[in-house]
mmCIF file of C-alpha atoms and ligand atoms in Angstrom:
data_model
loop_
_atom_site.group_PDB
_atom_site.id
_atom_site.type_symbol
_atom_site.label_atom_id
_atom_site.label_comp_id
_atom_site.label_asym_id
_atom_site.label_seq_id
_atom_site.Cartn_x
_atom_site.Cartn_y
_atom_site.Cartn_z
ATOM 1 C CA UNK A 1 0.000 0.000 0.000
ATOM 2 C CA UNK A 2 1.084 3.579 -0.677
ATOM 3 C CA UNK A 3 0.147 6.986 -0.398
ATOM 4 C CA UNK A 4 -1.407 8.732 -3.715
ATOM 5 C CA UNK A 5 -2.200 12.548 -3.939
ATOM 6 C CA UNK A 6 -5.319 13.767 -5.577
ATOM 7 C CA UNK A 7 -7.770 16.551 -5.730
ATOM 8 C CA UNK A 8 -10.938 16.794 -4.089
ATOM 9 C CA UNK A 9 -13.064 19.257 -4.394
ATOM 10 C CA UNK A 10 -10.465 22.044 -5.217
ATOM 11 C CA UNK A 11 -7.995 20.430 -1.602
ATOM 12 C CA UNK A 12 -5.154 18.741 -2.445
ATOM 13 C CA UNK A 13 -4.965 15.685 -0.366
ATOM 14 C CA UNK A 14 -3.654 12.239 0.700
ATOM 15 C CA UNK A 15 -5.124 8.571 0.897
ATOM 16 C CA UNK A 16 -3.743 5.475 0.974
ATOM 17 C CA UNK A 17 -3.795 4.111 -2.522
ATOM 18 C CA UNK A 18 -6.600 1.177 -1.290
ATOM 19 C CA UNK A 19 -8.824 2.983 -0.323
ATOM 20 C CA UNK A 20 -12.032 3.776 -2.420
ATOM 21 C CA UNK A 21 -13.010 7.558 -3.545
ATOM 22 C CA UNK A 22 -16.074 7.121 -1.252
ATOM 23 C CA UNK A 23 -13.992 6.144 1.839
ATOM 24 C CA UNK A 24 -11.832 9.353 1.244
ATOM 25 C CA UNK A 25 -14.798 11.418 0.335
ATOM 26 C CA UNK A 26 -16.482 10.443 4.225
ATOM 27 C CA UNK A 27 -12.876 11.181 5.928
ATOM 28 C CA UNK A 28 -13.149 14.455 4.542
ATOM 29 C CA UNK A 29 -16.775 15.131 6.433
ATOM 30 C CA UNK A 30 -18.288 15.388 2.937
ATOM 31 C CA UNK A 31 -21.632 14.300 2.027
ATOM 32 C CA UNK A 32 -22.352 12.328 -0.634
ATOM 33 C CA UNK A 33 -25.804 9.452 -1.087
ATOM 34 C CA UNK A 34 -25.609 6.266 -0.765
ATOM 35 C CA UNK A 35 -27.985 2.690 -0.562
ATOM 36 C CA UNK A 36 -26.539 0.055 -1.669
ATOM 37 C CA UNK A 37 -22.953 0.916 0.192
ATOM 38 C CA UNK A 38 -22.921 -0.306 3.873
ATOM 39 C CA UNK A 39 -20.026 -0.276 5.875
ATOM 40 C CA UNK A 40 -19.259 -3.846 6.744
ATOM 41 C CA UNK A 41 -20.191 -5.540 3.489
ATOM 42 C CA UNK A 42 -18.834 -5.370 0.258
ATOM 43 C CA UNK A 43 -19.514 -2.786 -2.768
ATOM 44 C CA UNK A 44 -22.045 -3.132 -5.413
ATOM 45 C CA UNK A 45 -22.278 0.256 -7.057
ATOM 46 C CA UNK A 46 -26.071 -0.478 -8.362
ATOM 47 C CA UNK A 47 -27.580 2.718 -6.928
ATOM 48 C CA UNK A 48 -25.636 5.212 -8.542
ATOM 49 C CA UNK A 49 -26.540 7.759 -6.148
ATOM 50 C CA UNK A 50 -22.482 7.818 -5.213
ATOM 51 C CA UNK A 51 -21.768 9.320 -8.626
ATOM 52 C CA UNK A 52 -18.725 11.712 -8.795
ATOM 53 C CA UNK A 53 -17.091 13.731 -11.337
ATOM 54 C CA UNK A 54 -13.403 12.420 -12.497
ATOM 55 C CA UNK A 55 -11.635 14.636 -14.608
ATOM 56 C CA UNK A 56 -10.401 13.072 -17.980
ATOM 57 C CA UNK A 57 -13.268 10.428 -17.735
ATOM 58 C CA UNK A 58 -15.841 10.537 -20.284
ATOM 59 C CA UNK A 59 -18.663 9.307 -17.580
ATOM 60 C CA UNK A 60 -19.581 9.822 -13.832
ATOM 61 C CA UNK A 61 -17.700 7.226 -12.182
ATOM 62 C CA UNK A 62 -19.871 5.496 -8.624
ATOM 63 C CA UNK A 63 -17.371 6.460 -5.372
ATOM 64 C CA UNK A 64 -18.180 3.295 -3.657
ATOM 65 C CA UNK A 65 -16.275 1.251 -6.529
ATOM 66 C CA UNK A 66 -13.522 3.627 -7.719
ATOM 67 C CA UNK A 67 -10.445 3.351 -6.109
ATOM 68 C CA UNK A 68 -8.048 6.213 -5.332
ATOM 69 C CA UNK A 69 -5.551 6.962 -8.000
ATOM 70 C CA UNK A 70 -2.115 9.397 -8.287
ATOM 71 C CA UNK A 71 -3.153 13.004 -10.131
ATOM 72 C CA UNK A 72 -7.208 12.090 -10.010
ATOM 73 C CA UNK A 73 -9.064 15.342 -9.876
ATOM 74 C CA UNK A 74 -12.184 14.697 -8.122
ATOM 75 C CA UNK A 75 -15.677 16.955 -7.554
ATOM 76 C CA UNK A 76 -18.509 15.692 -5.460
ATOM 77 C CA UNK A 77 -20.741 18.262 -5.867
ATOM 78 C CA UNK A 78 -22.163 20.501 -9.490
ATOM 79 C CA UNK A 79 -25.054 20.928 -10.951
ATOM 80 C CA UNK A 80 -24.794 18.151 -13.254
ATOM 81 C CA UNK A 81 -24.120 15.747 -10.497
ATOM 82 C CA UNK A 82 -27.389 17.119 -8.821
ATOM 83 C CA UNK A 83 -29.443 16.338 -11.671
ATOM 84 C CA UNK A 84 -28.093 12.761 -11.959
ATOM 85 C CA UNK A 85 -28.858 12.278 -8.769
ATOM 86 C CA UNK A 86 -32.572 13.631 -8.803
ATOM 87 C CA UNK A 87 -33.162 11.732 -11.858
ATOM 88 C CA UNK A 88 -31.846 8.273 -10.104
ATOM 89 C CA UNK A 89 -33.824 8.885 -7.334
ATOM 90 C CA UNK A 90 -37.207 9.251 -9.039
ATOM 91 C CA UNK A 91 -36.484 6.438 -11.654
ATOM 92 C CA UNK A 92 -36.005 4.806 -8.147
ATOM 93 C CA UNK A 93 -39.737 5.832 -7.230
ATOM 94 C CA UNK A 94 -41.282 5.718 -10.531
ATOM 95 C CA UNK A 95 -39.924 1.327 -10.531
ATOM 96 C CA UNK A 96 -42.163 0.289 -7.850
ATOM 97 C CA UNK A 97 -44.150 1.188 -4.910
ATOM 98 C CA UNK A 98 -42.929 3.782 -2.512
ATOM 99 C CA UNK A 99 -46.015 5.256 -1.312
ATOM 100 C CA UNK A 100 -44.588 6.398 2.488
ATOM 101 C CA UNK A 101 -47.933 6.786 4.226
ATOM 102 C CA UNK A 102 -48.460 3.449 4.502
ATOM 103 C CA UNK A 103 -45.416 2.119 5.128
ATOM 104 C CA UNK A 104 -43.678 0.800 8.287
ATOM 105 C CA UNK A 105 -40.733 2.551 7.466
ATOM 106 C CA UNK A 106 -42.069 6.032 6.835
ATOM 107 C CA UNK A 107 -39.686 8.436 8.829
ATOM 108 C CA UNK A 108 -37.174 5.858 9.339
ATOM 109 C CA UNK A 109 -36.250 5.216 5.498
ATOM 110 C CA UNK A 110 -33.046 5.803 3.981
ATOM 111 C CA UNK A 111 -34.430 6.132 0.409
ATOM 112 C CA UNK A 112 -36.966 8.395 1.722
ATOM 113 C CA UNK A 113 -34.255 10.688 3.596
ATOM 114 C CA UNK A 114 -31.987 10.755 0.855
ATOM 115 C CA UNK A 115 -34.934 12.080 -1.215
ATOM 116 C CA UNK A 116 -35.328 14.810 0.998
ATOM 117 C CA UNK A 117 -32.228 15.598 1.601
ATOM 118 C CA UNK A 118 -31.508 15.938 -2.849
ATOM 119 C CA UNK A 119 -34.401 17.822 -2.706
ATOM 120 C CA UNK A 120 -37.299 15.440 -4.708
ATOM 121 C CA UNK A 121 -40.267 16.426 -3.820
ATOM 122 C CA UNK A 122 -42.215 15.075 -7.224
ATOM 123 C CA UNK A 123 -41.493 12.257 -9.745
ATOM 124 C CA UNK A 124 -41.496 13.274 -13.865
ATOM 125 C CA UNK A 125 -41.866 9.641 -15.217
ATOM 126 C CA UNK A 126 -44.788 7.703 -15.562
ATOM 127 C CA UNK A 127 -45.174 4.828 -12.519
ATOM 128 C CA UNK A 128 -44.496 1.666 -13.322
ATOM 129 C CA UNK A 129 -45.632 0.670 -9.899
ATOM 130 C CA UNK A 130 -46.230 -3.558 -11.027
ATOM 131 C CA UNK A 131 -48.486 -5.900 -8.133
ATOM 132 C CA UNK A 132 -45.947 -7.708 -6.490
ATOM 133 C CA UNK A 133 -46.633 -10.395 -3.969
ATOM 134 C CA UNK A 134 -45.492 -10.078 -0.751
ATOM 135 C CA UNK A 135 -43.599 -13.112 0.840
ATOM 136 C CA UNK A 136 -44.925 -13.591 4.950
ATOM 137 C CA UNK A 137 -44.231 -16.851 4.892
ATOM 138 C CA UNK A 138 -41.579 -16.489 7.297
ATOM 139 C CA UNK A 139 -42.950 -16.630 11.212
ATOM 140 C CA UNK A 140 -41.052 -13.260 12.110
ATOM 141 C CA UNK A 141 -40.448 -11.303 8.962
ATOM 142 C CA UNK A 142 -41.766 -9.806 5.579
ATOM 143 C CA UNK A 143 -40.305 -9.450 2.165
ATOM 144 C CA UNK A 144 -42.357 -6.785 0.095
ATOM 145 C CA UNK A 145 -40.915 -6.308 -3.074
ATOM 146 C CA UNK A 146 -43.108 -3.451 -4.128
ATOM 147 C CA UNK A 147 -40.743 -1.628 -1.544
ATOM 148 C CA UNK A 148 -37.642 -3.306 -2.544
ATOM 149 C CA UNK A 149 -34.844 -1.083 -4.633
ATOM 150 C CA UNK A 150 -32.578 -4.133 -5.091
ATOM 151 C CA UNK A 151 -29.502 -2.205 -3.420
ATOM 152 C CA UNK A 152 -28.713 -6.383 -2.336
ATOM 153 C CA UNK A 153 -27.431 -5.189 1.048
ATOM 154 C CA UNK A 154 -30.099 -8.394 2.377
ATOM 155 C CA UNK A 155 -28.659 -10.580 -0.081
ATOM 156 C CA UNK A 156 -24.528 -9.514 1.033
ATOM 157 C CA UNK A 157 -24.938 -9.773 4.614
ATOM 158 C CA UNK A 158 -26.475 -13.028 4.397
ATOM 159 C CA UNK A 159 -23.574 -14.615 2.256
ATOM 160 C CA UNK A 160 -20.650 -12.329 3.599
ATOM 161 C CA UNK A 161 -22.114 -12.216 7.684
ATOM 162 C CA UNK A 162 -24.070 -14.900 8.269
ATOM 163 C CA UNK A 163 -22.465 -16.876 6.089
ATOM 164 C CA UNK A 164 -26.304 -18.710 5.023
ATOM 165 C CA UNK A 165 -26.360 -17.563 1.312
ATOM 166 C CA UNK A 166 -30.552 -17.748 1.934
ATOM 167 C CA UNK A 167 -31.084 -14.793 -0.097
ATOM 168 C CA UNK A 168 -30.007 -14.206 -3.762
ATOM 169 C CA UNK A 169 -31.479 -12.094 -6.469
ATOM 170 C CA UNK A 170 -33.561 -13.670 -10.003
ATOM 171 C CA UNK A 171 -34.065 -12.439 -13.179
ATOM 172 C CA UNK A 172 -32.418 -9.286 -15.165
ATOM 173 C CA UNK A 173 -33.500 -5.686 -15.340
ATOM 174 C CA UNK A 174 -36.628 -4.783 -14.261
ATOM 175 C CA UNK A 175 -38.045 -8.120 -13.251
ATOM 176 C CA UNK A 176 -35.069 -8.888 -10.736
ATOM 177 C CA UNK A 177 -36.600 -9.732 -7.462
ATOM 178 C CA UNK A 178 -34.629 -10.685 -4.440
ATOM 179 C CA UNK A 179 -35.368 -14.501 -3.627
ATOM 180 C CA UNK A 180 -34.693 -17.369 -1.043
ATOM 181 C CA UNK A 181 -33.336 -20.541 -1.476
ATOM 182 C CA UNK A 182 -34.334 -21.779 -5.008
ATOM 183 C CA UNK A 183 -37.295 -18.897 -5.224
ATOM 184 C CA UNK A 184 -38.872 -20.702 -2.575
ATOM 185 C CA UNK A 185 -41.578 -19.369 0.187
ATOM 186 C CA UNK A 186 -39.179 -17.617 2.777
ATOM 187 C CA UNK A 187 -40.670 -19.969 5.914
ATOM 188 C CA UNK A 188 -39.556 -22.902 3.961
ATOM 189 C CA UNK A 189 -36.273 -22.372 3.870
ATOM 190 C CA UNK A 190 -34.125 -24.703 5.096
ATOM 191 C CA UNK A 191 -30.561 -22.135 4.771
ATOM 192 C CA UNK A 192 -32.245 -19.480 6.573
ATOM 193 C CA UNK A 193 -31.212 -19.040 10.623
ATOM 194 C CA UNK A 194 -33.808 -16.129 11.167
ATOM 195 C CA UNK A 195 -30.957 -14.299 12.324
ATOM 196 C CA UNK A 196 -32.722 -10.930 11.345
ATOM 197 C CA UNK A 197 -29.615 -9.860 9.743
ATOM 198 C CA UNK A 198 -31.254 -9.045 6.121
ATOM 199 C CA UNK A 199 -34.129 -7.158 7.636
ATOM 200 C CA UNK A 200 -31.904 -4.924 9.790
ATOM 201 C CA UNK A 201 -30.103 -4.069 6.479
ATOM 202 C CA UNK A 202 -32.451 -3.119 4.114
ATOM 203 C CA UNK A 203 -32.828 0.409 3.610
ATOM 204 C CA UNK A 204 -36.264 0.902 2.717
ATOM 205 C CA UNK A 205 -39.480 -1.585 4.055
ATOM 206 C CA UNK A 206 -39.023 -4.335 1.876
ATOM 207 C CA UNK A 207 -37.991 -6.417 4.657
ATOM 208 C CA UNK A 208 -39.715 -6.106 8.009
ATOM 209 C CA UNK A 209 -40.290 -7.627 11.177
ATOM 210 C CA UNK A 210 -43.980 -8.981 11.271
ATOM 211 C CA UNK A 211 -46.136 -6.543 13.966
ATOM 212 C CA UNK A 212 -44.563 -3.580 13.200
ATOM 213 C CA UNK A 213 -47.580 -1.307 11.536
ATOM 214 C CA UNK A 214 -47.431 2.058 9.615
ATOM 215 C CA UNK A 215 -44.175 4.243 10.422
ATOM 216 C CA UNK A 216 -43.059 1.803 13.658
ATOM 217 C CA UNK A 217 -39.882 0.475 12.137
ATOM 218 C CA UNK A 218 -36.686 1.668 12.968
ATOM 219 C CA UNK A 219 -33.634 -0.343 12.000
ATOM 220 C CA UNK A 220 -30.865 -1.112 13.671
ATOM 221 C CA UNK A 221 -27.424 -1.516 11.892
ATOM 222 C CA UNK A 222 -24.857 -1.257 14.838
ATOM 223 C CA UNK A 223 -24.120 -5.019 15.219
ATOM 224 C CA UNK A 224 -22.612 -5.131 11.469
ATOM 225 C CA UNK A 225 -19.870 -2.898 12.639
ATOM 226 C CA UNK A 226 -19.689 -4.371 16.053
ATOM 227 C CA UNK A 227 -19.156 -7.714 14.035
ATOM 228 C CA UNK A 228 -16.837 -6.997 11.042
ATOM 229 C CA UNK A 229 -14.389 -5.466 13.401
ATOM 230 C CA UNK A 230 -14.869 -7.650 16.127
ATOM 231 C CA UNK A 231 -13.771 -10.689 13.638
ATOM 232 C CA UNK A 232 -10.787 -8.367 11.917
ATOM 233 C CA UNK A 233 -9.469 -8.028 16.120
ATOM 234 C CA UNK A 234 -9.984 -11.971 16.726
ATOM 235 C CA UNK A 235 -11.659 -10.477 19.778
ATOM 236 C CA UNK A 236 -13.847 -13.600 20.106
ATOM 237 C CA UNK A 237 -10.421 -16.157 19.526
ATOM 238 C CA UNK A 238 -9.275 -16.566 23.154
ATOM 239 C CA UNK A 239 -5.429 -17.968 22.676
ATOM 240 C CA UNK A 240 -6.024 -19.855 26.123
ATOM 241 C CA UNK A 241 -9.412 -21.647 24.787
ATOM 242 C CA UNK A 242 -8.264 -21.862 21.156
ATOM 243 C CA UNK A 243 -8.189 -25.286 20.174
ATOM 244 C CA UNK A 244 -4.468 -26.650 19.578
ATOM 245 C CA UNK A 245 -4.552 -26.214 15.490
ATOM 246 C CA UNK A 246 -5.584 -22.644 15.921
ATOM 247 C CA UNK A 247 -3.001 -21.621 18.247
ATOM 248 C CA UNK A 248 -0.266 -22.934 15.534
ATOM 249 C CA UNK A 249 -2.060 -21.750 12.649
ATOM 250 C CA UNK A 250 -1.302 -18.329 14.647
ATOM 251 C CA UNK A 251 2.164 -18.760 15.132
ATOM 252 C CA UNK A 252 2.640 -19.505 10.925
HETATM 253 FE FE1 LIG B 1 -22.192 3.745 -4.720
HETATM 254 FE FE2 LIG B 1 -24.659 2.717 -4.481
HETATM 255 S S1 LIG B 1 -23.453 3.680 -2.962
HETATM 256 S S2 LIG B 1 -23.439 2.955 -6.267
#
């Protein structure tokens, strides 16, 4: 790893050369969108709402996946970055349901505060808005995918946390839809641990906790951190209790 020098924003400044723009961008106290990033799991770069500008490229470039380079001259805020932006967002609305009144996450949503905070207050293409079926198979939780934005945050900490692989996504373009198993009812899953994991993740109310009614949700996303670094410390590998094998493999 070594240090690279860039612009941002008119600063010259320093990262290490591993680091992604978006990373950089945060240390800097500078505010950019996000919903499919979440710190813990690994990128996507399927919202787009991350977009920056990079001089000498031809096309916005997502923060999240663009790593730091030597020279890169970097702006994270113009006007044509806030119409991008807009636009994403109400291509976002216009795909399926987000009617807030009525759902569990209204005043808790990360789509809906990053709507706010861009300043959409009104959509200008037509709604799609398709009937999608709601999966409550499951005896504690909900999958709505009427609310769902397919940021695959549900789908990443299940595979990269849990380690279950449960979730997963089907089809291409606009009839993706996040799945279990083989595209099976949720409550007969036999991967799933109802660990909760997924539900705590997702940004909008596609995935709830049955009982919660109209703007009762709130999410909690602590434990991911509390986790990831947890595992990166060994701070649950006691050297004392460690089996034999583990103490060597240590010592290699
Ligand atoms: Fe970068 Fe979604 S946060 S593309």
């Amino acid at each position: 790893m070594s240090v690279v020098t860039l612009t941002l924003n008119d600063e010259l400044i320093s990262a290490n050369s591993d680091q992604s723009l978006l990373e950089v961008i945060r240390e800097h106290d500078i505010y950019i969108p996000t919903l499919c990033h979440m710190e813990g799991l690994s990128e996507r770069g399927g919202c787009r709402m991350c977009l920056v500008e990079v001089q000498g490229s031809r096309t916005l470039q997502a923060a999240c996946v663009t790593e730091v380079a030597e020279g890169m001259v970097v702006t994270t805020h113009s006007e044509r970055l806030r119409k991008y932006r807009r636009m994403t967002l109400e291509l976002i609305f216009a795909e399926r349901n987000h009617v807030c009144a009525v759902c569990v996450m209204n005043g808790h949503c990360e789509l809906q505060a990053v709507a706010a905070i861009e300043g959409m207050d009104h959509v200008r293409f037509d709604y799609l808005h398709p009937d999608l079926p709601m999966d409550i198979s499951h005896e504690r939780f909900g999958l709505d995918h009427n609310r769902c934005i397919l940021c695959t945050r549900c789908v990443r900490v299940c595979d990269e946390v849990e380690g279950a692989h449960t979730k997963d996504v089907l089809g291409r373009g606009i009839n993706c839809r996040i799945i279990n198993d083989l595209n099976q009812p949720w409550g007969s899953s036999q991967s799933c641990t109802s660990c909760g994991k997924c539900v705590e993740v997702c940004p909008t109310g596609a995935l709830f906790r049955k009982g919660a009614t109209v703007a009762e949700m709130v999410k909690r996303h602590d434990f991911l951190s509390w986790i990831t670094s947890g595992r990166e410390k060994n701070e649950w590998d006691y050297a004392g209790q460690a089996p034999y094998y583990a103490t060597e493999r240590r010592k290699e």
